[in-house]
Coordinates of C-alpha atoms (C1' of nucleotides) and ligand atoms in Angstrom, one line a residue:
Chain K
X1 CA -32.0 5.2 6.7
X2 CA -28.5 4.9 7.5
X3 CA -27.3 1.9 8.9
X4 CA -24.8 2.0 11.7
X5 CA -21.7 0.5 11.8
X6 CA -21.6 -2.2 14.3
X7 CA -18.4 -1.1 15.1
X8 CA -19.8 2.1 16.1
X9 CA -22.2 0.8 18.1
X10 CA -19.4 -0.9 19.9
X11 CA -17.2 1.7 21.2
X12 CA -20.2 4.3 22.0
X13 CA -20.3 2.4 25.5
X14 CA -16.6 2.9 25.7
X15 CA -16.9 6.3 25.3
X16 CA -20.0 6.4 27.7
X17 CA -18.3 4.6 30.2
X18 CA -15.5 7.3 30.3
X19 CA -18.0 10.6 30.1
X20 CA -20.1 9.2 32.9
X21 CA -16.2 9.5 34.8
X22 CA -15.7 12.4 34.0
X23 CA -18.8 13.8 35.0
X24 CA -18.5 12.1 38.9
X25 CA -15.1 13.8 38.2
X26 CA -16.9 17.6 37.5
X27 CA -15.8 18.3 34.2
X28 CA -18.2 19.9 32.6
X29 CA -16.8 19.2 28.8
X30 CA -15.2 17.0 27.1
X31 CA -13.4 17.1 23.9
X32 CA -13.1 14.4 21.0
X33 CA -9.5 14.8 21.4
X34 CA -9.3 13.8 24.8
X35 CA -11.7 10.9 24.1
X36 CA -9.1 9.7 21.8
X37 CA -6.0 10.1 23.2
X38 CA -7.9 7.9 26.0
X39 CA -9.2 5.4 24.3
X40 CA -6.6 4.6 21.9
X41 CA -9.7 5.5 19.0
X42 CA -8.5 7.7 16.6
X43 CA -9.9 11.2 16.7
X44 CA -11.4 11.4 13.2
X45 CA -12.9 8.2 14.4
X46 CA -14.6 9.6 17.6
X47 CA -15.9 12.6 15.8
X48 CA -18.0 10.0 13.4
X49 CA -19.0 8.0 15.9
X50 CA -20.5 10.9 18.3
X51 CA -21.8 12.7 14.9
X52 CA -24.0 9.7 14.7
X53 CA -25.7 10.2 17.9
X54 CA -26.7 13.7 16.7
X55 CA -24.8 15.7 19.2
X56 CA -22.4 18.9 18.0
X57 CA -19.8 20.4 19.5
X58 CA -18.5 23.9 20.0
X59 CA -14.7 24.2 18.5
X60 CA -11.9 25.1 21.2
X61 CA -14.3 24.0 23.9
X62 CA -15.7 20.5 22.9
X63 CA -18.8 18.4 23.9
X64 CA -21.3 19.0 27.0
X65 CA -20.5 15.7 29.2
X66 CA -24.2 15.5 29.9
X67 CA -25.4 16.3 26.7
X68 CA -22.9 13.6 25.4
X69 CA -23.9 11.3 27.9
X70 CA -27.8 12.0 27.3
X71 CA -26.5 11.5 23.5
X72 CA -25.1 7.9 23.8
X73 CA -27.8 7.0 25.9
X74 CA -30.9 7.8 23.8
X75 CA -28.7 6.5 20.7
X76 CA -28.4 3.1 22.1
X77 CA -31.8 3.3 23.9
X78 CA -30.4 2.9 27.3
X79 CA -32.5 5.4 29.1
X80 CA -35.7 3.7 29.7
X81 CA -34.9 -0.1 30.9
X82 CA -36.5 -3.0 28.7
X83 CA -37.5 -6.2 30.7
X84 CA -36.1 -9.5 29.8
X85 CA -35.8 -13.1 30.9
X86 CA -32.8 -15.3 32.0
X87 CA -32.8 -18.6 30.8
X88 CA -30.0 -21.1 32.7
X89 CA -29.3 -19.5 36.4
X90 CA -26.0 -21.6 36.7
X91 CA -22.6 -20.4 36.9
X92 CA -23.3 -17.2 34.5
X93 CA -26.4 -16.6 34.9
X94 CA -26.1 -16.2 38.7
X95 CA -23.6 -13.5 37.7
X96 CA -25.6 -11.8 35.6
X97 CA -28.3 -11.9 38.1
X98 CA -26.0 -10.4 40.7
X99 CA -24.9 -7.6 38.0
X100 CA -26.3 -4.3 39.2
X101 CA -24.8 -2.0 36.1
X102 CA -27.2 -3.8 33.5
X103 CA -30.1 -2.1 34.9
X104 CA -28.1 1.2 34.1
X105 CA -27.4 0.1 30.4
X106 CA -31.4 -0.7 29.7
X107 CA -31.8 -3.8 31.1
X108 CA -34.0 -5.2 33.7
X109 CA -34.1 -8.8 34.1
X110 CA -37.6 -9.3 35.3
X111 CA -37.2 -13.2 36.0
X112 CA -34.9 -16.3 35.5
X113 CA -36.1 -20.0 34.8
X114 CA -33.8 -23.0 35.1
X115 CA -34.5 -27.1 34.9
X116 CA -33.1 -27.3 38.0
X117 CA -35.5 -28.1 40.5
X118 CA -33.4 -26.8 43.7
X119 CA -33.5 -23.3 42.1
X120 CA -37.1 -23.2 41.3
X121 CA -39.2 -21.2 43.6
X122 CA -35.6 -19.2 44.9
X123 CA -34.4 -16.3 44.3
X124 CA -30.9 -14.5 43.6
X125 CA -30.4 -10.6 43.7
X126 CA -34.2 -9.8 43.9
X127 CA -34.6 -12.0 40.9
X128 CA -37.2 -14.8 41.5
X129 CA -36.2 -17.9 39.5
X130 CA -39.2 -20.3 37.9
X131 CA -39.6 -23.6 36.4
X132 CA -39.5 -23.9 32.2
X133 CA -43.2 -24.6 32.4
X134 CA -43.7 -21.1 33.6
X135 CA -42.0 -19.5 30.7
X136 CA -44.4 -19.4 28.2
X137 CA -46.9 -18.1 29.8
X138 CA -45.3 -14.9 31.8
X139 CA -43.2 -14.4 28.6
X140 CA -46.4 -13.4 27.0
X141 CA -48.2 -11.6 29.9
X142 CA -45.1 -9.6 30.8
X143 CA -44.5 -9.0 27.0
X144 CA -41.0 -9.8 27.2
X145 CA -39.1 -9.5 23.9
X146 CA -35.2 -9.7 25.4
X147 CA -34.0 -13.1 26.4
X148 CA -30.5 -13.7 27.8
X149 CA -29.5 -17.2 27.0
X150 CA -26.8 -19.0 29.6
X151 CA -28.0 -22.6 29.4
X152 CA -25.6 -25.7 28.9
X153 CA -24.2 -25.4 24.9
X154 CA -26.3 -28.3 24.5
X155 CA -29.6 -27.0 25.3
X156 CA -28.7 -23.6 23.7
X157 CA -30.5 -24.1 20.0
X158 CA -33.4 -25.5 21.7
X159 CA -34.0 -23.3 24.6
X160 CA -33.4 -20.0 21.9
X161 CA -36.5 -21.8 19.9
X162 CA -38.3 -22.2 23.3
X163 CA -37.8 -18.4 23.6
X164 CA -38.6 -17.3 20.1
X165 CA -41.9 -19.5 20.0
X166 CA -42.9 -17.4 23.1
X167 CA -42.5 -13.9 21.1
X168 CA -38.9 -13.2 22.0
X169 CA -37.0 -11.3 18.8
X170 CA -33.9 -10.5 20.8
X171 CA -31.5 -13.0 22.2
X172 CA -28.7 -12.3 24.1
X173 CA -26.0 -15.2 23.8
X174 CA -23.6 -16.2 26.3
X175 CA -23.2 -19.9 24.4
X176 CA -20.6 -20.6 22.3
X177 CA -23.2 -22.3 19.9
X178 CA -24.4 -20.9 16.5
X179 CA -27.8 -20.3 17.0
X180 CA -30.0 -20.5 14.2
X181 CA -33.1 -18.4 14.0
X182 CA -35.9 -17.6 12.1
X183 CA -35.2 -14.0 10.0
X184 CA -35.6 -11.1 11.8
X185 CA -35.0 -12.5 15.3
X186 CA -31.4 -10.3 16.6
X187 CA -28.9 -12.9 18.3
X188 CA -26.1 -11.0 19.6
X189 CA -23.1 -13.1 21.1
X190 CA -20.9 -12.5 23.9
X191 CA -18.4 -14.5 22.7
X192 CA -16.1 -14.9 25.4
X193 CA -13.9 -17.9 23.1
X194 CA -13.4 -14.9 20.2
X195 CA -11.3 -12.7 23.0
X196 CA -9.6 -15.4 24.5
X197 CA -8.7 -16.5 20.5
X198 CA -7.1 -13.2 20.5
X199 CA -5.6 -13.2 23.7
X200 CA -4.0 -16.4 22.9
X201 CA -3.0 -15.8 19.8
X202 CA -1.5 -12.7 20.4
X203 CA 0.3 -13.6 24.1
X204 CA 1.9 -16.9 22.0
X205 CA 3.3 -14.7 19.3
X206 CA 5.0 -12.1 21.9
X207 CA 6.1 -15.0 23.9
X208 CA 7.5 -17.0 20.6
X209 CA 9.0 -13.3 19.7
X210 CA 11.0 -13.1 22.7
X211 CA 12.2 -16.4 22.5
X212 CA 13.8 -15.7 19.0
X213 CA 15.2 -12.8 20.5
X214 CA 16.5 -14.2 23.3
X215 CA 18.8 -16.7 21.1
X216 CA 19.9 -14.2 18.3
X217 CA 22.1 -13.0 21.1
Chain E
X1 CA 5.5 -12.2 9.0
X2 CA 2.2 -12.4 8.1
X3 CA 0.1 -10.3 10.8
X4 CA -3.3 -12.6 11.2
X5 CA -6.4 -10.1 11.3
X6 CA -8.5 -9.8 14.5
X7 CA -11.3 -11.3 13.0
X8 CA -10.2 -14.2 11.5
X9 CA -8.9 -14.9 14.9
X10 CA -12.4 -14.1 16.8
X11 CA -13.8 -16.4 13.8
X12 CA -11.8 -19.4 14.7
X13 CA -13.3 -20.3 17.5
X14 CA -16.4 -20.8 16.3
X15 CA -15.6 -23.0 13.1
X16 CA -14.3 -24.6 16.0
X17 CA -16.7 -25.1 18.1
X18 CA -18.8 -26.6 15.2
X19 CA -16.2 -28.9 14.0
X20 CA -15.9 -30.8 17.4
X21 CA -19.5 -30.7 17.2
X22 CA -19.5 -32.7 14.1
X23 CA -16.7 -34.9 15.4
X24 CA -19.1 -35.8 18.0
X25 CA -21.8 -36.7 15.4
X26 CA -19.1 -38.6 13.5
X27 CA -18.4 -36.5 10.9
X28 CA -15.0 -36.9 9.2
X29 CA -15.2 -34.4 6.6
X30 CA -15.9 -31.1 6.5
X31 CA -16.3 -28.2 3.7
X32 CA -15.9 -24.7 3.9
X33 CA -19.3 -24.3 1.6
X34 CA -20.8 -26.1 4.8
X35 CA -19.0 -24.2 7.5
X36 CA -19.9 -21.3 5.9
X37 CA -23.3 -22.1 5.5
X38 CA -24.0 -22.9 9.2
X39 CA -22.1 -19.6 10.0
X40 CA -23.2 -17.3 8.1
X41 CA -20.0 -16.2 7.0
X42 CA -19.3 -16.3 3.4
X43 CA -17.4 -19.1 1.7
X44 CA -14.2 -17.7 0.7
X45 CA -13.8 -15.6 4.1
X46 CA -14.1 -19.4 5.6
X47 CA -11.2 -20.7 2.9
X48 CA -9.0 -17.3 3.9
X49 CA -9.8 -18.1 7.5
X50 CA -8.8 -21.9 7.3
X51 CA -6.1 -20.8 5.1
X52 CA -4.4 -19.1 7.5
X53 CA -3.9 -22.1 10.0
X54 CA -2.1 -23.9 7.4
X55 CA -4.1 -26.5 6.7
X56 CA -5.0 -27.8 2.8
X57 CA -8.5 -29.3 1.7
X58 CA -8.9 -31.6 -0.9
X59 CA -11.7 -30.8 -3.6
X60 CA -15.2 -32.5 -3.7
X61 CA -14.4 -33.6 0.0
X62 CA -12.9 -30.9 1.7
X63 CA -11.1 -31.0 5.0
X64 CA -10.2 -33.7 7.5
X65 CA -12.5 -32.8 10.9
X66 CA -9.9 -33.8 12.7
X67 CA -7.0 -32.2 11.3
X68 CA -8.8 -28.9 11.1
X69 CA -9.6 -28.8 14.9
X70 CA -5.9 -29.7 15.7
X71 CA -4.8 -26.6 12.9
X72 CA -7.0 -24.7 14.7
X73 CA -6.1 -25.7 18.3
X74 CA -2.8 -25.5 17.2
X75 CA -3.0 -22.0 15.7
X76 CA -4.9 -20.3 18.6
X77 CA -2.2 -22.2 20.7
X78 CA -5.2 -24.3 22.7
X79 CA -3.5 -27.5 22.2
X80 CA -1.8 -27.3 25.8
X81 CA -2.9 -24.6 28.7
X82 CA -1.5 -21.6 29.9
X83 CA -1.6 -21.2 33.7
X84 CA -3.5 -18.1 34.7
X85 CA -4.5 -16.4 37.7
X86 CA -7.9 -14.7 38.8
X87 CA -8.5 -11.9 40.4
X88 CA -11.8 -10.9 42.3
X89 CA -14.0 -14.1 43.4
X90 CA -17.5 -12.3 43.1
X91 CA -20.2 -12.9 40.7
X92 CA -18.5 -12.7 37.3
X93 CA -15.2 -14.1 39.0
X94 CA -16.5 -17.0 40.8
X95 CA -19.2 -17.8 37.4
X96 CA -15.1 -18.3 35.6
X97 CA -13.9 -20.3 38.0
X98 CA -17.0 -22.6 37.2
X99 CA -16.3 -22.7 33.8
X100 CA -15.2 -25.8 32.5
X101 CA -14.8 -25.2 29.2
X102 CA -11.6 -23.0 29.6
X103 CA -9.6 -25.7 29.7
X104 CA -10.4 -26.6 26.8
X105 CA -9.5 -23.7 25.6
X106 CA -6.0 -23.5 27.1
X107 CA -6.6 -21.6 30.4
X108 CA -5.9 -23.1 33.5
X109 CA -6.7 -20.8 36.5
X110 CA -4.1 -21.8 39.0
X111 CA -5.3 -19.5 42.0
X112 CA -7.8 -16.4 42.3
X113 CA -7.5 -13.7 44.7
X114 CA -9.9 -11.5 46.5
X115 CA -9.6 -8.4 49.1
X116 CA -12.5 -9.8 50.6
X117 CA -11.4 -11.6 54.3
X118 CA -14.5 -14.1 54.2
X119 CA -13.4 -16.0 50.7
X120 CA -10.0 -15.8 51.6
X121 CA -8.7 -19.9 52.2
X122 CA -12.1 -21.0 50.3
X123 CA -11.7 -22.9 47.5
X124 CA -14.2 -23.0 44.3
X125 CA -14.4 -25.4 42.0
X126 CA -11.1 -27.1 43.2
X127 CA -9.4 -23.4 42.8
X128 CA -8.1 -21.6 46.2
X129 CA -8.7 -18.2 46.8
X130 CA -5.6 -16.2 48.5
X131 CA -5.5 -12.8 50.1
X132 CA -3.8 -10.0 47.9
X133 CA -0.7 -10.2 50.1
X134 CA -0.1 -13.2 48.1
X135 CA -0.1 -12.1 44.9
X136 CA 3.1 -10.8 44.6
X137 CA 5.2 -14.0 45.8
X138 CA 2.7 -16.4 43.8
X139 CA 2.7 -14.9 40.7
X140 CA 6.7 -14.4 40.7
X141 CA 7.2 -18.4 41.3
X142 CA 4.9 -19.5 39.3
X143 CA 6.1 -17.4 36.3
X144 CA 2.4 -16.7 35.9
X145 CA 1.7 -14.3 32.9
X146 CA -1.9 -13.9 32.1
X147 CA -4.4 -12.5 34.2
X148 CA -8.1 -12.3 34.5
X149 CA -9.5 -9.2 35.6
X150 CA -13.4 -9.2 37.4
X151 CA -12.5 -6.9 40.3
X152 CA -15.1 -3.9 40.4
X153 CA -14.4 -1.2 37.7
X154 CA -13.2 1.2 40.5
X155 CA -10.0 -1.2 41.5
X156 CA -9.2 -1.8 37.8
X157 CA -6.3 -0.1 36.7
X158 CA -5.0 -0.5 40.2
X159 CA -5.7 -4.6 40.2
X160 CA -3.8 -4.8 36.4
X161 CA -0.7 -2.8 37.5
X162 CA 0.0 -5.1 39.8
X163 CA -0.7 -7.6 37.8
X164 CA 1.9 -5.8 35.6
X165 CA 4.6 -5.2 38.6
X166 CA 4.3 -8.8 38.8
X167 CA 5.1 -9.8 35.8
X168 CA 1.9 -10.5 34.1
X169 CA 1.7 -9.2 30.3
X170 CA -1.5 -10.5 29.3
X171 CA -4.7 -9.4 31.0
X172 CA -8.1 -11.1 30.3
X173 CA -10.1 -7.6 31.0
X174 CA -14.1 -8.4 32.0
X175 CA -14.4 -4.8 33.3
X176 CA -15.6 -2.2 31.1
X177 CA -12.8 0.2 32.2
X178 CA -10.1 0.9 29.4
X179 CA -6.9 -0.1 31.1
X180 CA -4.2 2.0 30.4
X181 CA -1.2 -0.1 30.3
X182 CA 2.2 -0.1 29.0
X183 CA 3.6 -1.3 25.8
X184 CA 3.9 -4.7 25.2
X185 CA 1.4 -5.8 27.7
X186 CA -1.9 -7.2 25.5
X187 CA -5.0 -6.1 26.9
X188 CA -8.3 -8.4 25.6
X189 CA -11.4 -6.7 26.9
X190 CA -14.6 -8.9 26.9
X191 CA -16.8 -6.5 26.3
X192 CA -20.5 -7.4 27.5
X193 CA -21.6 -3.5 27.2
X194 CA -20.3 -3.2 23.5
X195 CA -22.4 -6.7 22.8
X196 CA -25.5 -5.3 24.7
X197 CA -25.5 -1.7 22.4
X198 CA -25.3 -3.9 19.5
X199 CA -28.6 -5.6 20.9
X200 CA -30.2 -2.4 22.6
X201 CA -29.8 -0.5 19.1
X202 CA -30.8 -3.1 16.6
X203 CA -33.9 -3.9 18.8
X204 CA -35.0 -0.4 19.4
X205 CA -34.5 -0.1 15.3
X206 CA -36.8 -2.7 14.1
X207 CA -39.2 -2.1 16.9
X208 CA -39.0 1.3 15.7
X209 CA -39.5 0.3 12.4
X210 CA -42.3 -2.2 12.9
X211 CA -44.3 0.5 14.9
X212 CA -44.1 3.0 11.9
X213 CA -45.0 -0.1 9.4
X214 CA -47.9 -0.3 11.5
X215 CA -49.2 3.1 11.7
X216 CA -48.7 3.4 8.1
X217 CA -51.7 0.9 7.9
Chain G
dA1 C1' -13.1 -43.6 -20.1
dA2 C1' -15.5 -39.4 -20.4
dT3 C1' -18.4 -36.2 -18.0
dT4 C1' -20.4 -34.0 -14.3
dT5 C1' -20.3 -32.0 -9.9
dA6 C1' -18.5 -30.2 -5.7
dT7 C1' -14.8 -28.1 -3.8
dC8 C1' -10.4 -25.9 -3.3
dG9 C1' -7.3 -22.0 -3.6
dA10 C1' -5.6 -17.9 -6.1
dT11 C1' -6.5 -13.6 -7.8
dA12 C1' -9.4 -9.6 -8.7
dT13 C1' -13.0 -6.5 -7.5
dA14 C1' -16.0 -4.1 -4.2
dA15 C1' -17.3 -2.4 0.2
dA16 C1' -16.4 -0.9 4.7
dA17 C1' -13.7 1.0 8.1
dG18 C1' -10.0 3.9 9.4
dT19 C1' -6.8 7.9 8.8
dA20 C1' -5.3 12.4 7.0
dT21 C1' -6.2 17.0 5.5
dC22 C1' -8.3 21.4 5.6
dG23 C1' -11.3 25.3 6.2
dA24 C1' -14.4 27.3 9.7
dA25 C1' -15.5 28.5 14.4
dT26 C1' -14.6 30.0 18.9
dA27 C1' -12.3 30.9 23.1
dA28 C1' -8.1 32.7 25.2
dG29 C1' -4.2 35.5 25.2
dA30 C1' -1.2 39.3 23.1
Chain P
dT1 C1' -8.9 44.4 18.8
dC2 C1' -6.0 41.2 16.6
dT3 C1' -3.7 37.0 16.8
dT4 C1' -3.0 32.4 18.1
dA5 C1' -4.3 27.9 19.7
dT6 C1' -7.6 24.4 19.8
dT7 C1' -11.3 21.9 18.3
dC8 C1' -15.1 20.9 15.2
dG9 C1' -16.9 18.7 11.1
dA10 C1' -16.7 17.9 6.1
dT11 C1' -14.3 15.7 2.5
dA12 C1' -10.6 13.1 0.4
dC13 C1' -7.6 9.4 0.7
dT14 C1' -5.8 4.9 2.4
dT15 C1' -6.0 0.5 4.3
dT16 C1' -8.4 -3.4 5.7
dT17 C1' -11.9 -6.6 5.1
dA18 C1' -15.3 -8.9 2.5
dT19 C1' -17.2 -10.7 -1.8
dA20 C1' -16.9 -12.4 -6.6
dT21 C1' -14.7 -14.8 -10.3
dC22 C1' -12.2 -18.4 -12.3
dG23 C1' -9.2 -22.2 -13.3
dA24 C1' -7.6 -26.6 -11.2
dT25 C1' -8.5 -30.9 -8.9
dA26 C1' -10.5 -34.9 -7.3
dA27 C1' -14.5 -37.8 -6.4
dA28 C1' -18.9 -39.5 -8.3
dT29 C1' -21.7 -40.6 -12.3
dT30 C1' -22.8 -41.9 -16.8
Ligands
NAD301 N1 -19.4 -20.0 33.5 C1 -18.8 -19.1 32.7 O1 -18.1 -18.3 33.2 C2 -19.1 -19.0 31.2 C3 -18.3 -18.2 30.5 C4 -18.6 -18.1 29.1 C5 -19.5 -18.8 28.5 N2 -20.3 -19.7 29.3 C6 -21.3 -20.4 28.6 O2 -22.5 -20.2 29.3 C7 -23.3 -21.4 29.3 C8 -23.7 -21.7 30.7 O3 -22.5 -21.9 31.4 P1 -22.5 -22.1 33.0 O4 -21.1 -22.2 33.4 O5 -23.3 -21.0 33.6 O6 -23.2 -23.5 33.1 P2 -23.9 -24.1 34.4 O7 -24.0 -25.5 34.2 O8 -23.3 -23.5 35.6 O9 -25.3 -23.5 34.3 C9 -26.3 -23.9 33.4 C10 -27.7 -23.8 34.1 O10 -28.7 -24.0 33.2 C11 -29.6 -24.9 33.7 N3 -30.2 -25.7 32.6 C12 -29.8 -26.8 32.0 N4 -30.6 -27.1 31.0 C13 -31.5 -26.1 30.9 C14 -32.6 -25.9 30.1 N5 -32.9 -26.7 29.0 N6 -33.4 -24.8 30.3 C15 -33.1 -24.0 31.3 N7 -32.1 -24.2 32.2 C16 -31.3 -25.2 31.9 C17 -28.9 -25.8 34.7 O11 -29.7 -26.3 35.7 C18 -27.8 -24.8 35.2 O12 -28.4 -24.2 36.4 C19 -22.5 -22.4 28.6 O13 -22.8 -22.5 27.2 C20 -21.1 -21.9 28.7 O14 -20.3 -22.3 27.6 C21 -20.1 -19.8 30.6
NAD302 N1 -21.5 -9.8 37.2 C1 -21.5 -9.8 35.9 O1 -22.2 -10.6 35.3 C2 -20.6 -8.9 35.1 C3 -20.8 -8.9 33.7 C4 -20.0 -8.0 32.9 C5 -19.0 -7.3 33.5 N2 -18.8 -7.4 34.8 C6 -17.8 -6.6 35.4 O2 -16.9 -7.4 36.1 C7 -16.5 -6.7 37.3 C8 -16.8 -7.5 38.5 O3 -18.2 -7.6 38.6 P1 -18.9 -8.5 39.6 O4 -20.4 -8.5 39.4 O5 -18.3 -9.9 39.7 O6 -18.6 -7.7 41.0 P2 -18.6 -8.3 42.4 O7 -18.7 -7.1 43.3 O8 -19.6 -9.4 42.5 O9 -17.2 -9.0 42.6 C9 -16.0 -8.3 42.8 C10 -15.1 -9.0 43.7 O10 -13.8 -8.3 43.7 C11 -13.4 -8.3 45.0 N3 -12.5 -7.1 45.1 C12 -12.8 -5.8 45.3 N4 -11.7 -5.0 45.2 C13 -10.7 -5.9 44.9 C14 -9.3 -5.6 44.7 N5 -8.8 -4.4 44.7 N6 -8.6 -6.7 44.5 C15 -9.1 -7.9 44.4 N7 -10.4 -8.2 44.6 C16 -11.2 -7.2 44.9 C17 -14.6 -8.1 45.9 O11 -14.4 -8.6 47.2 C18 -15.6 -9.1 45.1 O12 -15.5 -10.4 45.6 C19 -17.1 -5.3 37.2 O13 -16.2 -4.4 36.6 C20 -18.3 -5.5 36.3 O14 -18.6 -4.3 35.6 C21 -19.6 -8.2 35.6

DNA sequence: AATTTATCGATATAAAAGTATCGAATAAGA
DNA sequence: TCTTATTCGATACTTTTATATCGATAAATT
C-alpha cells in the first residue's frame, strides 16, 4: 500500500475548502492551475496530491468541482460523520462544542465530560456534558473510538490513558503535552505553540530586518 | 543568513514545553538522546534543532535546562510579549482570550473586537472588547502589529485587510480561509482541518486494515 | 592513571518532498 | 478541418529534510 504523505493529507482540506467555494459560487470545474495559483501550492504539487484521491481530469477543461469535492471527501473519510467524545469543556472545549463545521469534516461529538461539577448534568450547543465516572461506560456502549483531548496540560497524559483504557485509538490533542501511547493508538496534535513558533520567529526577523534597514540609511 | 527551517521552528516548542517540565521536576541537565527519546524525534534532528539556537552541550552531561529554555525563549523571541489584538469574541475567540498560556509565549492580547452590539464594552478575562469603529484609531496608537483572526470564514479576507490598512503585518489565521495578502505580511494559519485529515485518514486506514486482517481469519 | 561510557557536534548518506520538463489530450478559435 | 492554447499526468531532476556514521570530549569507573 502506498503511504500518504502527511503533507498531502494536509492541504487536501485546503483545497476542499476552496472547491466547496467555488461550487456556492457555480463553477462547474475547476482546474489544478487555478488551485495553485490560489493557494500558493505549486501546480505539479496539486496534480499529486488530487492523483492520490483517484480523481482524473480532462486537459483544457480541468476537474468536476463535485467530483473533486466527492474525491477529497471519501479520501479523508469525511462523508459519513464518526462519533467522538470531548474530554475538558473549558475554555476550548466549549469552542469546539460550539463549532458547527466539524460535523461537516466527519465529526460528531456525541458527548463531553469534565471534573467540574458545575458543568456536569449541562449542556453546551446540543452537547450534554457528564461526570468522568460516566466515561467508561458510554465510551464502550457508544463504541466511541475518536477522543478530543482539551483538559488542563497537567491532566493530559493521564486523561489520554483514561481514554485509551476505554477503547479509544484516536486522540485528537489540543495540549501542548507529548502524549505517550501505547503502539498503534493515532495522537494527532493541534499544536497551536508550533504556529505561533513560526509566527514569532518569522515577525522578529522582518521586524529586526527593517530595523537594519532603517539605519544603513 | 542562515534561513531556520519551518520545522525546526514548529519543533521548538515542544522540546520546550518538556524542558520547563523538567525544570519543574528539578531537573538541571538535559540530553538530546533524552529529548529525543521522549519526542520521538531522532537524536541528531534534536542536536541540529538545539544547534540552531546557539546553544553548546557538554558531553556525558549534555545541556544546562535552564540555559536551553532561555536559547529557546530567546530564539522564538518569547522572552518578552508582543502586544496583539483579537478580532471576533465568539467561541474560538473568546476560548483565546482564556488562554493563559500565551503569555508565556509572548502574546499579549491588548483588546479584541467584535461586530456583535451585545459584547461590545464587555470585558473577558480582564480583556475589553470594542466595536469595529475602533479598530482603526486603536491599532494606529498602539503600533499594534499582529493580529488574531477567529471571525467567521465569510468576513475573513475582509477582517485581515483591515487588519493590513491598519498596519498589522502579522496575522495569527484560525480560519480555514487562505488569506490572500500582500507581500511582506506573514500569514500563520492554525490549521485544525489539516490536523483533523491527518486523523480522519489514518484512522479510517488502520480500521480499514484491521477489518480486512479480520476477515482474512 | 587508564579505561569505559555517554554525549556532543561535524560530516556524509539516504529519503522525502517539491519543482521542472515534456508528450498527450482536448476544447476553442482560425 | 487545422491550428493553437490550455491542461493533464508521467517522468526526471532538484532541493530540503531526516538519518547514519564517526571522531572528539568530558564525566564516571576501574
Ligand atoms: N484556551 C485556548 O484557547 C487554548 C489554546 C491552545 C491550547 N489550549 C490547551 O488546551 C488545554 C485546555 O485549555 P483551556 O484553556 O480550555 O483550559 P480550561 O481550564 O479553560 O479548561 C479545562 C477544563 O478541563 C476540566 N478538567 C480539569 N481536569 C480534568 C480532568 N482530569 N478530566 C476532565 N476534565 C478536566 C476543567 O474543569 C475545565 O473545565 C490546555 O492544555 C491548553 O494548553 C488551550
Ligand atoms: N469554534 C472553534 O472551535 C473553531 C475551531 C477551528 C476553527 N474555527 C474557525 O474560527 C472562526 C470563528 O469560529 P467561531 O466558532 O469562533 O465562530 P463564532 O460565530 O462563534 O464567532 C465569530 C465571532 O465573530 C464576530 N464577527 C462576525 N463578523 C465579524 C466581523 N466582520 N468583524 C469582527 N467580528 C465579527 C461574531 O459576532 C462572533 O462573535 C471560523 O472561521 C471557524 O471556522 C473555529
Amino acid at each position: 500500500m502506498v503511504s500518504i504523505p502527511v503533507l498531502t493529507l494536509k492541504r487536501l482540506p485546503q483545497y476542499l475548502e476552496l472547491l466547496q467555494q467555488f461550487q456556492r459560487e457555480g463553477q462547474s470545474h475547476v482546474s489544478a492551475t487555478r488551485l495553485a495559483e490560489i493557494t500558493g501550492v505549486h501546480v505539479t504539487q496539486v496534480r499529486k496530491d488530487l492523483a492520490l484521491t483517484g480523481v482524473v481530469g480532462v486537459p483544457k477543461v480541468g476537474h468536476k468541482t463535485a467530483e473533486l469535492i466527492e474525491a477529497i471527501k471519501s479520501f479523508l473519510n469525511w462523508n459519513d460523520s464518526s462519533s467522538c467524545f470531548l474530554v475538558g469543556a473549558g475554555h476550548l472545549g466549549s469552542a469546539l462544542l460550539g463549532y458547527q463545521e466539524l460535523s461537516r469534516k466527519g465529526l460528531s461529538i456525541v458527548a463531553a465530560f469534565d471534573t467540574d461539577p458545575a458543568l456536569s448534568g449541562t449542556t453546551v450547543n446540543g452537547v450534554k456534558i457528564y461526570g468522568l465516572d460516566r466515561f467508561a461506560n458510554l465510551c464502550r456502549r457508544l463504541h466511541i473510538n475518536i477522543g478530543i483531548l482539551t483538559v488542563p496540560s497537567e491532566h493530559a497524559q493521564a486523561t489520554a490513558q483514561m481514554m485509551i483504557d476505554n477503547g479509544i485509538v484516536a486522540i485528537w490533542n489540543f495540549t501542548p503535552v507529548h502524549l505517550d501511547v501505547p503502539e498503534g493508538v493515532i495522537v494527532e496534535n493541534v499544536d497551536m505553540s508550533a504556529s505561533l513558533a513560526v509566527l514569532s520567529h518569522r515577525l522578529a526577523e522582518k521586524l529586526h530586518h527593517e530595523t537594519k534597514v532603517e539605519r544603513s540609511h
